[in-house]
Amino acid sequence: MLRRILTFALLAAPAFAADWVEYRSGPLHVFSDAGDSKARERLTQLEQIRFVLGALLGKTELTTVWPLDLVLFANQKEYGAHALPQPLTDGGSATLAAWTADTALPRDLLRAITQRLLEDNAGRMPEDIETGLCDLFSTIEVNATRVKIGAPLGDLSGDRLRGWAKLQMLETQPEYSGKLRTYINNMQNAGEEDQAARNAFDMNAAKLAAEVDAYLKAGKFEAAPVTGKA
């Protein structure tokens, strides 16, 4: 009940007259008055993030400490007065997010959701790896069961861009993608990158860094398909 009260506290009085429907998949909940299609699209996008990241971590079902509630308004006009100060907000018995059905989910929100899933399910990794994963998953493209990841990002530079390019290369290039899970598992809980690179790619950390530098310099970034949830 507390979660419901906190969630619907996002809504102004006129919104209560609308028909709100709740959609659920695991810890992900979407509360929407934007119609069935848009609500299902948003829930599917979040569920595919959970599924693809779970496969990368070697876990079949990622969970969260608290449910993640997305309040989906029909349009920007309805949403504007209820915008949250940050992508995810603590709601006591749930983590709250809000957005609009007439605009794609923002990358900052996708990054924050990925970070939450990592925090609640994975051993801690170096900051550049976790940030790179969050930036990578912010590029996810979902069309039902068809999922792509790794489209170019235009808002990164410096070490942040290099960190994204590294994970983008390892996820999208065939010579690396099948071994990325081993690398990520080795990097959790203060793993050494040299050992992780050897176990996954049969090269040391210095060689992997050189491969990343060359890939970043070439600048040919394209999204690649990944296995989505049926």
Tab-separated table of C-alpha atoms in Angstrom:
chain	number	residue	atom	x	y	z
A	1	MET	CA	0.000	0.000	0.000
A	2	LEU	CA	2.829	2.412	0.817
A	3	ARG	CA	4.374	1.747	-2.563
A	4	ARG	CA	1.086	2.500	-4.302
A	5	ILE	CA	0.641	5.726	-2.338
A	6	LEU	CA	4.163	6.900	-3.147
A	7	THR	CA	3.813	5.983	-6.803
A	8	PHE	CA	0.539	7.757	-7.319
A	9	ALA	CA	1.744	10.765	-5.355
A	10	LEU	CA	3.460	11.597	-8.632
A	11	LEU	CA	0.077	12.256	-10.175
A	12	ALA	CA	-1.919	15.456	-9.989
A	13	ALA	CA	-5.653	15.396	-9.197
A	14	PRO	CA	-6.795	15.581	-12.852
A	15	ALA	CA	-4.749	12.476	-13.643
A	16	PHE	CA	-6.755	10.352	-11.214
A	17	ALA	CA	-9.700	10.634	-13.573
A	18	ALA	CA	-7.745	8.779	-16.233
A	19	ASP	CA	-7.635	4.989	-16.569
A	20	TRP	CA	-4.375	3.805	-15.065
A	21	VAL	CA	-3.258	0.225	-15.694
A	22	GLU	CA	-0.374	-1.653	-14.068
A	23	TYR	CA	1.894	-3.927	-16.151
A	24	ARG	CA	4.398	-6.258	-14.463
A	25	SER	CA	7.390	-8.392	-15.359
A	26	GLY	CA	9.505	-9.567	-12.442
A	27	PRO	CA	10.583	-6.532	-10.399
A	28	LEU	CA	9.613	-4.136	-13.210
A	29	HIS	CA	6.237	-2.379	-13.002
A	30	VAL	CA	4.761	0.163	-15.412
A	31	PHE	CA	1.778	2.282	-14.341
A	32	SER	CA	0.277	3.877	-17.438
A	33	ASP	CA	-2.652	5.885	-18.729
A	34	ALA	CA	-1.051	5.994	-22.189
A	35	GLY	CA	-2.788	2.977	-23.678
A	36	ASP	CA	-1.863	-0.688	-23.847
A	37	SER	CA	0.634	-0.587	-26.720
A	38	LYS	CA	2.990	2.076	-25.348
A	39	ALA	CA	2.967	0.589	-21.851
A	40	ARG	CA	3.885	-2.840	-23.181
A	41	GLU	CA	6.627	-1.355	-25.364
A	42	ARG	CA	8.235	0.379	-22.409
A	43	LEU	CA	7.961	-2.700	-20.191
A	44	THR	CA	9.450	-4.858	-22.953
A	45	GLN	CA	12.405	-2.488	-23.321
A	46	LEU	CA	13.136	-2.647	-19.594
A	47	GLU	CA	12.673	-6.415	-19.519
A	48	GLN	CA	15.110	-6.888	-22.408
A	49	ILE	CA	17.712	-4.828	-20.541
A	50	ARG	CA	17.215	-7.138	-17.560
A	51	PHE	CA	17.450	-10.254	-19.730
A	52	VAL	CA	20.480	-9.263	-21.843
A	53	LEU	CA	22.397	-7.978	-18.825
A	54	GLY	CA	21.521	-11.160	-16.949
A	55	ALA	CA	22.938	-13.275	-19.770
A	56	LEU	CA	26.133	-11.207	-19.652
A	57	LEU	CA	26.415	-11.752	-15.891
A	58	GLY	CA	25.586	-15.436	-16.200
A	59	LYS	CA	22.349	-15.105	-14.230
A	60	THR	CA	18.968	-16.227	-15.502
A	61	GLU	CA	16.812	-13.844	-13.444
A	62	LEU	CA	18.093	-10.480	-12.255
A	63	THR	CA	16.226	-9.061	-9.293
A	64	THR	CA	16.191	-5.751	-7.449
A	65	VAL	CA	16.055	-5.081	-3.726
A	66	TRP	CA	12.947	-2.933	-4.293
A	67	PRO	CA	10.515	-3.032	-7.234
A	68	LEU	CA	11.187	-0.521	-9.977
A	69	ASP	CA	8.015	1.453	-10.780
A	70	LEU	CA	7.808	3.496	-13.980
A	71	VAL	CA	4.860	5.929	-14.144
A	72	LEU	CA	4.149	6.492	-17.840
A	73	PHE	CA	2.189	9.617	-18.731
A	74	ALA	CA	0.402	9.917	-22.061
A	75	ASN	CA	2.297	12.982	-23.282
A	76	GLN	CA	4.763	15.706	-22.332
A	77	LYS	CA	1.993	18.060	-21.247
A	78	GLU	CA	0.723	15.625	-18.599
A	79	TYR	CA	4.205	14.632	-17.528
A	80	GLY	CA	5.763	18.087	-17.218
A	81	ALA	CA	4.409	19.009	-13.800
A	82	HIS	CA	5.440	15.639	-12.332
A	83	ALA	CA	9.016	15.300	-13.604
A	84	LEU	CA	11.313	13.758	-11.020
A	85	PRO	CA	14.553	15.513	-9.998
A	86	GLN	CA	16.654	12.521	-11.066
A	87	PRO	CA	16.111	9.429	-13.252
A	88	LEU	CA	15.463	7.117	-10.273
A	89	THR	CA	14.038	8.257	-6.943
A	90	ASP	CA	13.762	6.346	-3.678
A	91	GLY	CA	10.098	5.728	-2.928
A	92	GLY	CA	10.473	3.871	0.340
A	93	SER	CA	9.191	0.456	-0.721
A	94	ALA	CA	9.920	0.983	-4.436
A	95	THR	CA	12.281	2.820	-6.741
A	96	LEU	CA	10.333	5.369	-8.787
A	97	ALA	CA	10.774	6.661	-12.322
A	98	ALA	CA	8.473	8.702	-14.537
A	99	TRP	CA	8.369	9.472	-18.240
A	100	THR	CA	6.054	10.045	-21.180
A	101	ALA	CA	4.701	7.681	-23.825
A	102	ASP	CA	5.259	10.068	-26.732
A	103	THR	CA	9.048	10.158	-26.275
A	104	ALA	CA	11.585	7.335	-26.106
A	105	LEU	CA	12.937	6.510	-22.667
A	106	PRO	CA	15.934	8.790	-22.057
A	107	ARG	CA	19.423	7.360	-21.960
A	108	ASP	CA	19.999	8.715	-18.461
A	109	LEU	CA	17.121	6.575	-17.217
A	110	LEU	CA	18.372	3.485	-19.066
A	111	ARG	CA	21.826	4.066	-17.593
A	112	ALA	CA	20.375	4.397	-14.081
A	113	ILE	CA	18.318	1.211	-14.422
A	114	THR	CA	21.359	-0.708	-15.661
A	115	GLN	CA	23.394	0.614	-12.729
A	116	ARG	CA	20.698	-0.481	-10.280
A	117	LEU	CA	20.616	-3.977	-11.770
A	118	LEU	CA	24.402	-4.204	-11.521
A	119	GLU	CA	24.420	-3.006	-7.915
A	120	ASP	CA	21.770	-5.520	-6.870
A	121	ASN	CA	23.074	-8.540	-8.814
A	122	ALA	CA	26.780	-8.317	-9.627
A	123	GLY	CA	30.019	-8.133	-7.713
A	124	ARG	CA	31.578	-4.688	-7.860
A	125	MET	CA	33.833	-3.965	-10.825
A	126	PRO	CA	36.210	-1.109	-11.629
A	127	GLU	CA	34.346	2.144	-12.189
A	128	ASP	CA	35.264	2.359	-15.881
A	129	ILE	CA	33.803	-1.116	-16.515
A	130	GLU	CA	30.530	-0.404	-14.699
A	131	THR	CA	30.170	3.010	-16.348
A	132	GLY	CA	30.968	1.509	-19.745
A	133	LEU	CA	28.298	-1.142	-19.266
A	134	CYS	CA	25.717	1.469	-18.260
A	135	ASP	CA	26.574	3.614	-21.292
A	136	LEU	CA	26.445	0.546	-23.539
A	137	PHE	CA	23.005	-0.530	-22.311
A	138	SER	CA	21.694	3.012	-22.732
A	139	THR	CA	21.954	2.353	-26.489
A	140	ILE	CA	19.704	-0.714	-26.453
A	141	GLU	CA	17.182	-0.910	-29.315
A	142	VAL	CA	14.191	-3.176	-28.722
A	143	ASN	CA	11.557	-4.323	-31.186
A	144	ALA	CA	9.713	-7.085	-29.319
A	145	THR	CA	12.167	-10.026	-29.250
A	146	ARG	CA	14.627	-8.373	-31.653
A	147	VAL	CA	17.310	-6.526	-29.721
A	148	LYS	CA	20.354	-4.556	-30.834
A	149	ILE	CA	22.991	-2.795	-28.777
A	150	GLY	CA	25.984	-0.541	-29.329
A	151	ALA	CA	24.737	2.348	-31.486
A	152	PRO	CA	27.131	5.333	-31.461
A	153	LEU	CA	26.833	7.806	-28.597
A	154	GLY	CA	27.382	11.488	-29.320
A	155	ASP	CA	27.549	12.817	-25.758
A	156	LEU	CA	30.742	11.155	-24.488
A	157	SER	CA	34.391	12.198	-24.624
A	158	GLY	CA	37.750	11.400	-23.047
A	159	ASP	CA	37.989	8.428	-20.691
A	160	ARG	CA	34.207	8.012	-20.671
A	161	LEU	CA	34.169	7.558	-24.460
A	162	ARG	CA	37.050	5.104	-24.288
A	163	GLY	CA	35.304	3.086	-21.591
A	164	TRP	CA	32.153	2.859	-23.708
A	165	ALA	CA	34.146	1.979	-26.841
A	166	LYS	CA	35.848	-0.852	-24.969
A	167	LEU	CA	32.578	-2.471	-23.888
A	168	GLN	CA	30.998	-1.719	-27.267
A	169	MET	CA	33.856	-3.525	-29.017
A	170	LEU	CA	33.701	-6.503	-26.690
A	171	GLU	CA	29.918	-6.830	-27.084
A	172	THR	CA	29.512	-6.188	-30.823
A	173	GLN	CA	32.626	-7.684	-32.454
A	174	PRO	CA	32.330	-11.438	-33.109
A	175	GLU	CA	35.908	-12.227	-32.060
A	176	TYR	CA	35.130	-10.924	-28.560
A	177	SER	CA	31.389	-11.100	-27.933
A	178	GLY	CA	31.185	-14.798	-27.138
A	179	LYS	CA	33.891	-14.387	-24.478
A	180	LEU	CA	32.695	-11.173	-22.818
A	181	ARG	CA	30.760	-13.065	-20.152
A	182	THR	CA	33.998	-14.720	-18.987
A	183	TYR	CA	35.742	-11.349	-18.856
A	184	ILE	CA	32.926	-9.731	-16.839
A	185	ASN	CA	32.759	-12.642	-14.407
A	186	ASN	CA	36.518	-12.406	-13.851
A	187	MET	CA	36.347	-8.635	-13.294
A	188	GLN	CA	33.781	-8.855	-10.499
A	189	ASN	CA	34.816	-8.605	-6.847
A	190	ALA	CA	38.149	-6.841	-7.428
A	191	GLY	CA	39.301	-9.137	-10.220
A	192	GLU	CA	42.590	-8.358	-11.976
A	193	GLU	CA	42.175	-7.220	-15.568
A	194	ASP	CA	45.335	-8.958	-16.754
A	195	GLN	CA	43.986	-12.309	-15.591
A	196	ALA	CA	40.491	-11.535	-16.886
A	197	ALA	CA	41.823	-10.639	-20.337
A	198	ARG	CA	43.933	-13.799	-20.464
A	199	ASN	CA	41.079	-16.045	-19.393
A	200	ALA	CA	38.585	-14.505	-21.797
A	201	PHE	CA	40.572	-13.360	-24.838
A	202	ASP	CA	43.939	-15.082	-24.489
A	203	MET	CA	45.797	-11.767	-24.309
A	204	ASN	CA	47.151	-9.606	-21.510
A	205	ALA	CA	45.629	-6.305	-20.389
A	206	ALA	CA	48.177	-4.253	-22.347
A	207	LYS	CA	47.302	-6.043	-25.590
A	208	LEU	CA	43.583	-5.577	-24.928
A	209	ALA	CA	44.137	-1.861	-24.289
A	210	ALA	CA	45.981	-1.561	-27.605
A	211	GLU	CA	43.082	-3.273	-29.382
A	212	VAL	CA	40.639	-0.833	-27.777
A	213	ASP	CA	42.777	2.182	-28.763
A	214	ALA	CA	42.888	1.039	-32.384
A	215	TYR	CA	39.158	0.386	-32.410
A	216	LEU	CA	38.401	3.796	-30.923
A	217	LYS	CA	40.675	5.509	-33.436
A	218	ALA	CA	38.937	3.774	-36.357
A	219	GLY	CA	35.608	5.102	-35.069
A	220	LYS	CA	33.429	2.602	-36.916
A	221	PHE	CA	30.762	1.944	-34.314
A	222	GLU	CA	27.596	0.084	-35.265
A	223	ALA	CA	24.877	-1.587	-33.234
A	224	ALA	CA	24.848	-5.382	-33.328
A	225	PRO	CA	22.054	-7.867	-32.609
A	226	VAL	CA	22.021	-9.736	-29.310
A	227	THR	CA	19.797	-12.556	-28.114
A	228	GLY	CA	16.665	-11.144	-26.526
A	229	LYS	CA	14.030	-12.733	-24.350
A	230	ALA	CA	11.347	-14.689	-26.167
